[in-house]
Short mmCIF file of C-alpha atoms in Angstrom, two decimals:
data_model
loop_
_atom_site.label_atom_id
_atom_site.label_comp_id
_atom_site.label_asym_id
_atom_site.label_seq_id
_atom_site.Cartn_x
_atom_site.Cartn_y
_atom_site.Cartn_z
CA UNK S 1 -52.73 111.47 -80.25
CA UNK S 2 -54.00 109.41 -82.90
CA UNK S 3 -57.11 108.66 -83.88
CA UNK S 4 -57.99 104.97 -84.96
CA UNK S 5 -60.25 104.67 -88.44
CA UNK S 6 -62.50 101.81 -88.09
CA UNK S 7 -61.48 100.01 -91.29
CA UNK S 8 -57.78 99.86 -90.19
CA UNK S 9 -58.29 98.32 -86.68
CA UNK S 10 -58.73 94.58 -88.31
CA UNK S 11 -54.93 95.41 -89.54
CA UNK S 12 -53.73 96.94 -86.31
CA UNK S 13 -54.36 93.89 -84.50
CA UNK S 14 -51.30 92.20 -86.01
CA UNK S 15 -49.17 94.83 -84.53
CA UNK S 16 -48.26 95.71 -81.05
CA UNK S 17 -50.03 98.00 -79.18
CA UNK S 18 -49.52 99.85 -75.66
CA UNK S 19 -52.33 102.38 -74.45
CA UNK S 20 -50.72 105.47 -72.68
CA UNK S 21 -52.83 107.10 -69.13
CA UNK S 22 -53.46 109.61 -71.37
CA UNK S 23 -54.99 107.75 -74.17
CA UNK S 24 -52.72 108.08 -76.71
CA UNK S 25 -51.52 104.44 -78.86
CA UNK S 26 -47.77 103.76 -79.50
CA UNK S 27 -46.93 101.09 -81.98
CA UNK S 28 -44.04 99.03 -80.68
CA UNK S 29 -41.48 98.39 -82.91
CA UNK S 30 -41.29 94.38 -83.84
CA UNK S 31 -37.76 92.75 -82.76
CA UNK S 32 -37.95 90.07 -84.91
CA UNK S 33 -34.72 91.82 -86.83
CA UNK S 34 -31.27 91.60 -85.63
CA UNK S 35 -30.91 95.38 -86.11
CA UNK S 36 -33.68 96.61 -84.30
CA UNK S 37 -33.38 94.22 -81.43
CA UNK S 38 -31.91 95.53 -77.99
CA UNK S 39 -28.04 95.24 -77.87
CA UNK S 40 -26.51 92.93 -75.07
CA UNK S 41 -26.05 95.56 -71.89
CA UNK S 42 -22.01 95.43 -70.65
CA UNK S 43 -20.56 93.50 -67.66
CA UNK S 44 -20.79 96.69 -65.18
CA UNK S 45 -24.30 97.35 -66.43
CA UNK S 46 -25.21 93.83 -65.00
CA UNK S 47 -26.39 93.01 -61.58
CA UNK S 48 -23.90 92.57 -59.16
CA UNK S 49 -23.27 89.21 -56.97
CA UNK S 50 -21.27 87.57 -54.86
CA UNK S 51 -18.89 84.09 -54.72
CA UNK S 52 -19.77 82.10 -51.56
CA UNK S 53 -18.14 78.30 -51.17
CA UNK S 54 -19.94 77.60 -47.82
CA UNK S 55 -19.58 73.59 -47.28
CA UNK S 56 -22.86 73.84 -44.50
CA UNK S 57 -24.66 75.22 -47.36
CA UNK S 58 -23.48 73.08 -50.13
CA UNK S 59 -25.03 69.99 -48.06
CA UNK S 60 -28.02 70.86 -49.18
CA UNK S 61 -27.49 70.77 -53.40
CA UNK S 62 -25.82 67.84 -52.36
CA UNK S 63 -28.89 66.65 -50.73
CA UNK S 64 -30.58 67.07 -54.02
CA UNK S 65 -28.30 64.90 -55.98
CA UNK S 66 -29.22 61.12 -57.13
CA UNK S 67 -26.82 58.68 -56.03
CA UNK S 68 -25.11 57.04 -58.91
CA UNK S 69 -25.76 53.49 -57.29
CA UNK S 70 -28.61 51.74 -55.91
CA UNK S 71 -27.61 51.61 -51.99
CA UNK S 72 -26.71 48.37 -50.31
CA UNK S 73 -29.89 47.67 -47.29
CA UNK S 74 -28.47 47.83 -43.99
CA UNK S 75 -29.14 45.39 -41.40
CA UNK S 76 -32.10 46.25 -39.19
CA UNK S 77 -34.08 44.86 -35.89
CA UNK S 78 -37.28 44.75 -37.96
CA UNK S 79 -39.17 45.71 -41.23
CA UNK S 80 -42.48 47.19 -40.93
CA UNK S 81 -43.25 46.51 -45.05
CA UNK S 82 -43.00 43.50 -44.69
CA UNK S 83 -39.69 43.14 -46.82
CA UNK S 84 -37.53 39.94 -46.12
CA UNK S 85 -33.37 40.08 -46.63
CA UNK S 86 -32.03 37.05 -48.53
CA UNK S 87 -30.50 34.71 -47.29
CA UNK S 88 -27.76 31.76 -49.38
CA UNK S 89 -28.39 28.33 -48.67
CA UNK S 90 -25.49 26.57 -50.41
CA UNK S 91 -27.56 22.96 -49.80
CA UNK S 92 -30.50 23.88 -51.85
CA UNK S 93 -30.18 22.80 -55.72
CA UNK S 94 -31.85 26.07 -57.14
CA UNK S 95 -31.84 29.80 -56.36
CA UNK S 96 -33.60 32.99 -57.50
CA UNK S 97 -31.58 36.11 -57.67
CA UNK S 98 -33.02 39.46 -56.22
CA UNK S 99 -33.41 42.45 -58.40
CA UNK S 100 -31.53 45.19 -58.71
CA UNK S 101 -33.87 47.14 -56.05
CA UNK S 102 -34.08 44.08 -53.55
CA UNK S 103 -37.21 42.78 -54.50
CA UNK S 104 -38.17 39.19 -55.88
CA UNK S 105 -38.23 38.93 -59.30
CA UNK S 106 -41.97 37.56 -59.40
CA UNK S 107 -44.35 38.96 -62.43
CA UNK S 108 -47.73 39.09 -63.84
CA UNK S 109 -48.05 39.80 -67.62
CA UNK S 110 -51.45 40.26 -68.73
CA UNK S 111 -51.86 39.96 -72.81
CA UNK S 112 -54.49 38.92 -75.31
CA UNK S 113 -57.51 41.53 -73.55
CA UNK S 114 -57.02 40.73 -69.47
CA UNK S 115 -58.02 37.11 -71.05
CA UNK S 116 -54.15 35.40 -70.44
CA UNK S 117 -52.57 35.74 -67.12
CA UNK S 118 -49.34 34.39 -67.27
CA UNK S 119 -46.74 34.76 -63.78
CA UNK S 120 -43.25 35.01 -64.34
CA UNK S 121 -40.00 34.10 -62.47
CA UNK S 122 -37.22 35.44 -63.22
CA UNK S 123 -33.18 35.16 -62.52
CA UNK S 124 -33.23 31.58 -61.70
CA UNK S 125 -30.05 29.85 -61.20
CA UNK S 126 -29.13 26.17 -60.25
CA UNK S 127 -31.45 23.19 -61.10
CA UNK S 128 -34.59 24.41 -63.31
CA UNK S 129 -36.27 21.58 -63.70
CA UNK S 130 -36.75 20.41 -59.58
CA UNK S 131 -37.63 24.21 -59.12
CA UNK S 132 -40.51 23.50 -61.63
CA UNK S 133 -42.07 21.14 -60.45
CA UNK S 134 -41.80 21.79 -56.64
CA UNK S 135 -43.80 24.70 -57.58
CA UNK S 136 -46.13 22.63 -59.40
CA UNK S 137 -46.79 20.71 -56.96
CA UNK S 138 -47.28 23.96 -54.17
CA UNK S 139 -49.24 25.39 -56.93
CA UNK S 140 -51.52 21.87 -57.70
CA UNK S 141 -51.92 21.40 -53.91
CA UNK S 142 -53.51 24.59 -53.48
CA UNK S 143 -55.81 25.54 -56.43
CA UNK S 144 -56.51 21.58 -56.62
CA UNK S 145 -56.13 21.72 -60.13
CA UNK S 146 -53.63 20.98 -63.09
CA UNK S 147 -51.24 24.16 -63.54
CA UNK S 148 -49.06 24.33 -66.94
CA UNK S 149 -45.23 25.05 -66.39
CA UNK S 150 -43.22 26.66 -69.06
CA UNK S 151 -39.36 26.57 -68.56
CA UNK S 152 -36.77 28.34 -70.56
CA UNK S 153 -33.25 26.45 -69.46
CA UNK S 154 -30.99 29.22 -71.03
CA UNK S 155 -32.79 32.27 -69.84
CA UNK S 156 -33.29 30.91 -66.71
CA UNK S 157 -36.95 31.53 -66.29
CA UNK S 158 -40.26 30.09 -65.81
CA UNK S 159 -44.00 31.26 -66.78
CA UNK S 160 -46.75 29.66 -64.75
CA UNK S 161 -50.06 29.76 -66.34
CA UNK S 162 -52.35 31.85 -64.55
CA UNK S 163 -52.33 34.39 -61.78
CA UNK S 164 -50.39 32.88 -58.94
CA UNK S 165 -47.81 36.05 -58.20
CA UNK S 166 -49.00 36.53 -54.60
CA UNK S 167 -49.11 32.59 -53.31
CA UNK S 168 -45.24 32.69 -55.33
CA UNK S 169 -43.69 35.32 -53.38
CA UNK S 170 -45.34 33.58 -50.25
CA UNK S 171 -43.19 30.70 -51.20
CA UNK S 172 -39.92 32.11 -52.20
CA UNK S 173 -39.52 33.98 -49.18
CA UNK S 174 -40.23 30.99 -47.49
CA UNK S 175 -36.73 29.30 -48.72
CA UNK S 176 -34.98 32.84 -47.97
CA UNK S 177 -34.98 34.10 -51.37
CA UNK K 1 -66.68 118.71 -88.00
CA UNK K 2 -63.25 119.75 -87.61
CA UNK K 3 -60.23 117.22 -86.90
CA UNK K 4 -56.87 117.98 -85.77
CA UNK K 5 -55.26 116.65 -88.91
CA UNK K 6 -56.74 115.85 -92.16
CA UNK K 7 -57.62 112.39 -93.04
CA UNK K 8 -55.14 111.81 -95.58
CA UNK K 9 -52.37 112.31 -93.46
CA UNK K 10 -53.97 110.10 -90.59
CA UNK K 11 -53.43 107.63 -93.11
CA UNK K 12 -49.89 108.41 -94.41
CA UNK K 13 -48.96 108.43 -90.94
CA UNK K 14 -50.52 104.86 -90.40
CA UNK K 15 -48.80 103.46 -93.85
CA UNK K 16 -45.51 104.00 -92.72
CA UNK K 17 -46.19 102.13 -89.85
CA UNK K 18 -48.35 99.50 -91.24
CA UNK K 19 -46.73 95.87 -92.34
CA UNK K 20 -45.62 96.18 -95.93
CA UNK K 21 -47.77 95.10 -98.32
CA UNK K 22 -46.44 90.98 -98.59
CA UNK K 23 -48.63 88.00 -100.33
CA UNK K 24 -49.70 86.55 -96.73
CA UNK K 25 -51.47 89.91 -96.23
CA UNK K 26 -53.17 89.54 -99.31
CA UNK K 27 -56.84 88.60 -99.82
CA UNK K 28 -60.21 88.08 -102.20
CA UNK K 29 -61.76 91.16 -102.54
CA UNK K 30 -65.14 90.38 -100.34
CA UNK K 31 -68.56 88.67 -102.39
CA UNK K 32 -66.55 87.36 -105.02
CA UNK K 33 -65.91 84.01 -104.31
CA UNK K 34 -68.83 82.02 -105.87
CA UNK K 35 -70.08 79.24 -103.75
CA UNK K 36 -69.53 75.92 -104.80
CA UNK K 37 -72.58 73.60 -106.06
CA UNK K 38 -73.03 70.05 -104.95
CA UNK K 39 -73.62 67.51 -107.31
CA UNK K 40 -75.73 64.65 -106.67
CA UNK K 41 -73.56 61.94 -104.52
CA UNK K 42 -71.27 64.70 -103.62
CA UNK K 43 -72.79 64.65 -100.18
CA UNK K 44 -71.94 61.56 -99.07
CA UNK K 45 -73.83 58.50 -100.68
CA UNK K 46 -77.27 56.91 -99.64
CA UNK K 47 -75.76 54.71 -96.51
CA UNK K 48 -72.68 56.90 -95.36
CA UNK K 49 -70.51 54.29 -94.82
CA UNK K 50 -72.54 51.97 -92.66
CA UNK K 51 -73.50 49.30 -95.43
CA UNK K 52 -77.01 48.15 -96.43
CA UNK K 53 -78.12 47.11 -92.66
CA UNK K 54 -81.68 48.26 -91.75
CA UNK K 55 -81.80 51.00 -89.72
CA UNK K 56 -85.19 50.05 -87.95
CA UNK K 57 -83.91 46.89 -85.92
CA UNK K 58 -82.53 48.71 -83.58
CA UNK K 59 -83.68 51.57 -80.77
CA UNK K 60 -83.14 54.95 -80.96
CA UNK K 61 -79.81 55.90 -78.58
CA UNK K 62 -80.45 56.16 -75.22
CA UNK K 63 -84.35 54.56 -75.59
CA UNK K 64 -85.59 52.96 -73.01
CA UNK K 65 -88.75 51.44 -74.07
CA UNK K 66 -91.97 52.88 -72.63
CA UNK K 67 -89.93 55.08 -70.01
CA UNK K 68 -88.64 58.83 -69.93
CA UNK K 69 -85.01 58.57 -71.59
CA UNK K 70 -82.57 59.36 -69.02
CA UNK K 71 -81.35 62.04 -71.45
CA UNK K 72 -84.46 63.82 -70.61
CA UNK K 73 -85.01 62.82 -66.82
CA UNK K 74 -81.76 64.12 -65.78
CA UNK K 75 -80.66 67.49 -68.15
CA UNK K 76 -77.35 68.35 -67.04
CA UNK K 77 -74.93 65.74 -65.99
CA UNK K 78 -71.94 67.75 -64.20
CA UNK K 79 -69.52 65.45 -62.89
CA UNK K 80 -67.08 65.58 -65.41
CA UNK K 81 -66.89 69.76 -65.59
CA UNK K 82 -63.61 70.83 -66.33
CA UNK K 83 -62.05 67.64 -66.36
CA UNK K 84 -59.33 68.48 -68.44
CA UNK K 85 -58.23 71.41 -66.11
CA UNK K 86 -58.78 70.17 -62.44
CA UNK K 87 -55.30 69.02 -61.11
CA UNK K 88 -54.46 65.93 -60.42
CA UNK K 89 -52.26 64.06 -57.54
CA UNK K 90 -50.59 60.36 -58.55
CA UNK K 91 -50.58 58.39 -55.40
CA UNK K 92 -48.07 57.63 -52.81
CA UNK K 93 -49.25 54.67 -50.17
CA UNK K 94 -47.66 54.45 -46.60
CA UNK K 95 -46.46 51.00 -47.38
CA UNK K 96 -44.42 52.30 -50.57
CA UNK K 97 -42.99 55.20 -48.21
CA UNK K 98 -42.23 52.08 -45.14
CA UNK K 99 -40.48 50.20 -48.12
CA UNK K 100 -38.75 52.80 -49.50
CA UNK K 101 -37.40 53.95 -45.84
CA UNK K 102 -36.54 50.03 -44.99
CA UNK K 103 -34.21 49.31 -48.10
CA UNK K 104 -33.09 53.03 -47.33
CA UNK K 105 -33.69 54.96 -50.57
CA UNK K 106 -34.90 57.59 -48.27
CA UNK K 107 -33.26 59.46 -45.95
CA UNK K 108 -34.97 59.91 -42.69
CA UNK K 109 -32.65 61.76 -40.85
CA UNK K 110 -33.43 64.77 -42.82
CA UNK K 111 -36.68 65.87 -43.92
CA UNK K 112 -38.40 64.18 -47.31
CA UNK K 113 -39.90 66.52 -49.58
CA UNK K 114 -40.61 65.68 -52.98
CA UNK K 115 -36.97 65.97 -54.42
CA UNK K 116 -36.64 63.48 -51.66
CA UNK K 117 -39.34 60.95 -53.77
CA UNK K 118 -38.61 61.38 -56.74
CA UNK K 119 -34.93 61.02 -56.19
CA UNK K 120 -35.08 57.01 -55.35
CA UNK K 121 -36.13 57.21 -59.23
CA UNK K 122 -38.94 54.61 -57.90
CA UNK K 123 -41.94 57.53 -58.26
CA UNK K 124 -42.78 59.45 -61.45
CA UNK K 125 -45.13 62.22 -62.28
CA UNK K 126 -45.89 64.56 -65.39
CA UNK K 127 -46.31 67.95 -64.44
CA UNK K 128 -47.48 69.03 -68.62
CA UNK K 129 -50.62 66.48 -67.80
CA UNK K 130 -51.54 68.59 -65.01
CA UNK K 131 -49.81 66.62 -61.95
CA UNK K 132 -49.05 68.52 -59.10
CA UNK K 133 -47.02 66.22 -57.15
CA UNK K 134 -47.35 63.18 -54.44
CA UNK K 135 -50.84 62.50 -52.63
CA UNK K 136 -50.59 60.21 -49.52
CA UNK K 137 -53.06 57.36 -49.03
CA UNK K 138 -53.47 55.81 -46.16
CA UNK K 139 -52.91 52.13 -47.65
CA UNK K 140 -50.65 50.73 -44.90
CA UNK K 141 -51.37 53.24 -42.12
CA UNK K 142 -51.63 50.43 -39.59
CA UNK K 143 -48.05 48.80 -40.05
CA UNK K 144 -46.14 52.49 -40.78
CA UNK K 145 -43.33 52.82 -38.03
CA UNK K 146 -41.25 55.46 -38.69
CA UNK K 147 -40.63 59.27 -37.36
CA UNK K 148 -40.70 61.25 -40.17
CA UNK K 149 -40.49 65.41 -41.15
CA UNK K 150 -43.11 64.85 -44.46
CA UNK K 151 -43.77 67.26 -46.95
CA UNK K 152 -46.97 66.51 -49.76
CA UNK K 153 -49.05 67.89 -51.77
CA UNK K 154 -51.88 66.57 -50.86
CA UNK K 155 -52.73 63.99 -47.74
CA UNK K 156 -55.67 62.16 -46.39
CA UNK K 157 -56.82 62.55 -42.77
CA UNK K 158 -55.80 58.58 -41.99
CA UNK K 159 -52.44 59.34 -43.09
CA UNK K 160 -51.82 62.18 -41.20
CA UNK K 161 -53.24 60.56 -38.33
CA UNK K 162 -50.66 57.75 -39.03
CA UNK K 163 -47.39 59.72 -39.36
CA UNK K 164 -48.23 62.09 -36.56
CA UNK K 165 -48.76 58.87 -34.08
CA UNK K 166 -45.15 57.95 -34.57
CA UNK K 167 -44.06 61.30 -33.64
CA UNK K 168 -43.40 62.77 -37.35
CA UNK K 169 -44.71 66.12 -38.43
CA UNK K 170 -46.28 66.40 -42.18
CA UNK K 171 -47.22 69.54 -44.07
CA UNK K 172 -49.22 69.92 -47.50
CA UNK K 173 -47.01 72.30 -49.40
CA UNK K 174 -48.21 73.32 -53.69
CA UNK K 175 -45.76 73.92 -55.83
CA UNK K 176 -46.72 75.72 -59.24
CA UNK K 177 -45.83 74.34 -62.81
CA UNK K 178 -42.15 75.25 -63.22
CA UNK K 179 -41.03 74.67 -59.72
CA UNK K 180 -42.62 70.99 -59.93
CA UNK K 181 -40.45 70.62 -63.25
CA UNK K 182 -37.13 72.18 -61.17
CA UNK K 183 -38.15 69.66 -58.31
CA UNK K 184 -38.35 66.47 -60.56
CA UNK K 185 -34.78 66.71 -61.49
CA UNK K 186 -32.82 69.20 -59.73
CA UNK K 187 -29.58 68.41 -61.39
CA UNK K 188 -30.79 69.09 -64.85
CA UNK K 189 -31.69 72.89 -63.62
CA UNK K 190 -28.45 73.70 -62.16
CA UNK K 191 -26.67 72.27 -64.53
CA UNK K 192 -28.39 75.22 -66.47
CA UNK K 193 -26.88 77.79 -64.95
CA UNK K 194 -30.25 79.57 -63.94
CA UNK K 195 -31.03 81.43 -60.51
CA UNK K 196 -33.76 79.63 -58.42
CA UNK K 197 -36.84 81.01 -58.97
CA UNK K 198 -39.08 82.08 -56.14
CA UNK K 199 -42.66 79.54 -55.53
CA UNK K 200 -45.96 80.59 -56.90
CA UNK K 201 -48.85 81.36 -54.36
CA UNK K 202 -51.65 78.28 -55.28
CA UNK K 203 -54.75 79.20 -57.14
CA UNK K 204 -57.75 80.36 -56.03
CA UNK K 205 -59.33 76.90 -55.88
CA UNK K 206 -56.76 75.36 -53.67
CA UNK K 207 -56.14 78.44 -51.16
CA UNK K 208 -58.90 76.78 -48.71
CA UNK K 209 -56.82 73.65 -48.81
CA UNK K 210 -53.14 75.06 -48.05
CA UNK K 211 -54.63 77.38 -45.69
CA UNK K 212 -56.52 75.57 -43.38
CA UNK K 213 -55.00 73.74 -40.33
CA UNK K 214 -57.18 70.44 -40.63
CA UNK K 215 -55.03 69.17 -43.84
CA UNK K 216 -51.48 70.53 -42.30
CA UNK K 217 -51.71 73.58 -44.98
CA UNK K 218 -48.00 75.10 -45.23
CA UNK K 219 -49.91 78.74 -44.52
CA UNK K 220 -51.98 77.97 -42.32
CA UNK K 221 -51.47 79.12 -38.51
CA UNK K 222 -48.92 76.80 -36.50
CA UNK K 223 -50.97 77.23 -33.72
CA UNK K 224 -53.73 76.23 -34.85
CA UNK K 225 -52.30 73.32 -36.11
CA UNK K 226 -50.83 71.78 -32.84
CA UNK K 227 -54.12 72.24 -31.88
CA UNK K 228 -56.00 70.29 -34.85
CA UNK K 229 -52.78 67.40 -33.80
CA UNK K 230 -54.66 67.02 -30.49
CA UNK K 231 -57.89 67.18 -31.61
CA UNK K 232 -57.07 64.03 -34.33
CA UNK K 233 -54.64 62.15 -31.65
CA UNK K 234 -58.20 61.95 -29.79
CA UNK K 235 -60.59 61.50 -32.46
CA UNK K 236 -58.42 58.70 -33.66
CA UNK K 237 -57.61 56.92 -29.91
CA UNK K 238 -53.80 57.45 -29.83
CA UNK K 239 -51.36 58.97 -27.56
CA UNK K 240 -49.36 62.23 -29.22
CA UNK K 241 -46.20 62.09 -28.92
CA UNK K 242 -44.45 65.61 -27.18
CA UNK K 243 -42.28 67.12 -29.82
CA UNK K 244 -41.00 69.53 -27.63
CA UNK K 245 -39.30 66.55 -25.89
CA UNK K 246 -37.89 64.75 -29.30
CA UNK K 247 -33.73 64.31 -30.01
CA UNK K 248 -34.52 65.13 -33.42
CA UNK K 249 -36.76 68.63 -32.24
CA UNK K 250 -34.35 70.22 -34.86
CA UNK K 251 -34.88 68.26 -38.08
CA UNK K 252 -38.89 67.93 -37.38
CA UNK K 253 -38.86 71.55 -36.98
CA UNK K 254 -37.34 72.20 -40.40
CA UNK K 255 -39.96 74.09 -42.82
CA UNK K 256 -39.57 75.78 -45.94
CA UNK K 257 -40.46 79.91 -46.89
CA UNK K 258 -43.63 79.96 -48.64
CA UNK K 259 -41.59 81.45 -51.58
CA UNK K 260 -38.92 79.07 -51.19
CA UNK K 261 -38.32 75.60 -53.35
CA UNK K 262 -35.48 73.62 -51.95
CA UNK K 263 -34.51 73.23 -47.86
CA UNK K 264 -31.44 75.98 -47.30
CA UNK K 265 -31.13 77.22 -50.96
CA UNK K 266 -32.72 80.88 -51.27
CA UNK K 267 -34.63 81.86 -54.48
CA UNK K 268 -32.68 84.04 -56.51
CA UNK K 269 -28.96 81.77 -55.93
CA UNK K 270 -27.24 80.44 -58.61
CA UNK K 271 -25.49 76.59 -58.16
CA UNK K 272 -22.43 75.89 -60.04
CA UNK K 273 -22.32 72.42 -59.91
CA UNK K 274 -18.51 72.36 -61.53
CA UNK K 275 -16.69 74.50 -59.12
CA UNK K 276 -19.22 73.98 -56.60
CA UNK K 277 -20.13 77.51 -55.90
CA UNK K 278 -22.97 79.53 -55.05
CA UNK K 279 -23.43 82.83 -56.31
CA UNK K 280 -25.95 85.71 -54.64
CA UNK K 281 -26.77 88.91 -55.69
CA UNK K 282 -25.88 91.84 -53.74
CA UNK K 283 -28.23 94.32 -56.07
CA UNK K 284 -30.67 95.89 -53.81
CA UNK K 285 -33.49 95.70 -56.78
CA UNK K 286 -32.93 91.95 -57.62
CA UNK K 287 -32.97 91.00 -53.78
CA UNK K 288 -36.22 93.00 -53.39
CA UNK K 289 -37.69 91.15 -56.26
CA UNK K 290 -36.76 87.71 -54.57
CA UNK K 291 -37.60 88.78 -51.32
CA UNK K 292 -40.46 86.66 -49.74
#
């Protein structure tokens, strides 16, 4: 048994300690050094196991594995969402291209404090400039207002000034797109 | 007085034991530092940063004129206790889940848990800022078709009330800390090479929650939760569908073990991904330390 002096207890602290039932204090060796730590126990010593290559069970780490590729929708009676497939119209002189997860590529970018709301649309291929100003015009019919258009030809994009994302969509899925 | 050894070897015994004597252990001797005297403008200067700007034009904080300040009327403001500990739940709407089922990123012939989510890549969640996985809002509950086997963290009583009318089955299951990590990106663990661990049990806070039968509690009686079914299919006006009766009985029956983290793996196996083997221990002391 040892008996702990007052004055050293402020040092002990930094140590280790384990109290025994009986009372008594051990001070644990530290590991930090290679030659005091444990050595690495042998193969028999270890825990014995088992190889299983069961293919029912292997369905279900499979289960748990992304796909590499964003699936392809399949064709279905209805959607509940509210999600539209696209469809190609070869007659119409403009297109917008769907994202890679299906969806309309239709954006809101909010800069300069919440103050600028500019919509975006994206992926556009075919004639810019009559897709520009039929949404103009949609756009100018329904806020009965003047609405700025801003059209980059080589990125194929357009930024509409002001927040307009939800009466967009509402019109491209209108013309399948 | 009489000790059992003398004093000096008490502390020849402790010396050999001690840390050796190294410069971090090293300090002043006590009451001899002196203490430092401020000079004048040491103490930060007449306006402390603020500029010349007279003080007197405006009120005191939080004065209202001629009333009590509300500092005083109300003493202790508690709403934001703990803040920084309480867990939190990023959202999951029934319309993202009907979108995510239409463009088929989710599988609904098998049951969706939150490996299920967070596989489409489409939902993310920190579990080091103290998120503990999906909660379902009923956003949408009116246009969700779909018969699902759900499995959340955390669900309101519209949203159960909407999956369970289309003849799914949802539970609210916690997961602690490290199996939340495991669950975000299952690859990344086996590709470890670590045996599953085993689940947590959820904290005292939350017990009431994953317990009871009224929020679909993964411990709570089954029982008594075909029985709280009936009591919402009438409180809400809609007509419960008979599982008993269902094609898919099998799937919509599937749960997990309390202890358990993934559907069919055991806690305990190790998944080698290359060779695409399972290994399970046969060691009667591991097993019972694994064992639910």
């Amino acid at each position: 048994m040892l008996k702990i002096l007052p004055s050293y207890l402020s040092i002990l602290r930094s140590c280790r300690l384990i109290t025994k039932p009986n009372n008594s204090v051990d001070i644990i060796k530290r590991y930090s050094s290679y030659l005091s730590s444990k050595p690495i126990p042998k193969d028999e010593d270890l825990p014995k196991y088992e190889v299983t290559n069961d293919p029912k069970e292997w369905e279900f780490v499979m289960r748990l594995l992304p796909d590499k590729k964003i699936p392809e929708v399949k064709e279905k009676k209805e959607y509940p969402s509210g999600w539209k497939p696209q469809k190609f119209n070869p007659n119409m002189p403009y297109a917008i291209q769907r994202t890679k997860n299906h969806m309309i590529p239709i954006y809101l970018c909010i800069s300069h404090n919440n103050m600028r709301r500019i919509t975006v649309i994206k992926k556009i291929h075919g004639d810019i400039w009559t897709l520009a100003s039929d949404v103009r015009n949609y756009l100018e019919k329904l806020n009965k207002k003047k609405i700025c258009v801003k059209i980059h030809e080589i990125l194929g994009r357009i930024e509409v000034h002001g927040d307009h994302v939800s009466n967009l969509i509402v019109w491209a899925e209108k013309r399948n797109f | 007085m009489s000790f059992g050894k003398n004093v000096i070897e008490h502390a020849t015994d402790l010396l050999r034991v001690l840390p050796r004597l190294t410069i971090a252990n090293i300090g002043p001797i006590a009451k001899t530092k002196k203490k430092k005297l401020s000079r004048r403008g040491d103490a930060r200067g007449s306006t402390r940063g603020l500029g010349k700007k007279p003080r007197t034009a405006y009120f005191a904080v939080g004065s209202e004129t001629k009333k009590m300040p509300f500092f005083i009327k109300f003493p202790k403001e508690n709403y934001y206790k703990d803040y920084m500990f309480k867990r939190e739940y990023p959202p999951v709407s029934l319309v993202m889940l009907q979108t995510l089922i239409d463009l088929d990123r989710v599988d609904i012939s098998k049951p969706i848990d939150l490996a299920a989510i967070c596989k489409t890549g489409l939902y993310s969640f920190e579990p080091s800022e103290r998120h503990f996985g999906v909660n379902l809002t009923d956003e949408g509950a009116d246009i969700f078709k779909a018969k699902i086997n759900l499995e959340v963290q955390w669900a309101s009583e519209s949203a159960i009330a909407a999956i369970e009318r289309n003849g799914g089955v949802i539970t609210t299951a916690y997961y602690d800390v490290r199996s939340l990590h495991i669950l975000r990106n299952p690859q990344k663990f086996f590709e470890k090479g670590e045996s599953i661990p085993r689940r947590l049990n959820p904290p005292d806070d939350a017990v009431l929650f994953y317990t009871s039968a009224n929020t679909r509690g993964y411990l709570a009686d089954p029982e008594q939760i075909s029985w709280e079914r009936l009591v919402l299919a009438q409180k809400y006006g809609y007509k419960l569908p008979k599982l008993e009766d269902d094609p898919d009985y099998e799937m919509l029956m599937q749960r997990k073990d309390p202890r358990q983290i993934f559907y069919g793996l055991e806690p305990g196996w190790v998944v080698n991904l290359k060779d695409k083997i399972i290994l399970k221990s046969i060691d009667p002391t591991v097993n019972e330390y694994f064992k639910s």
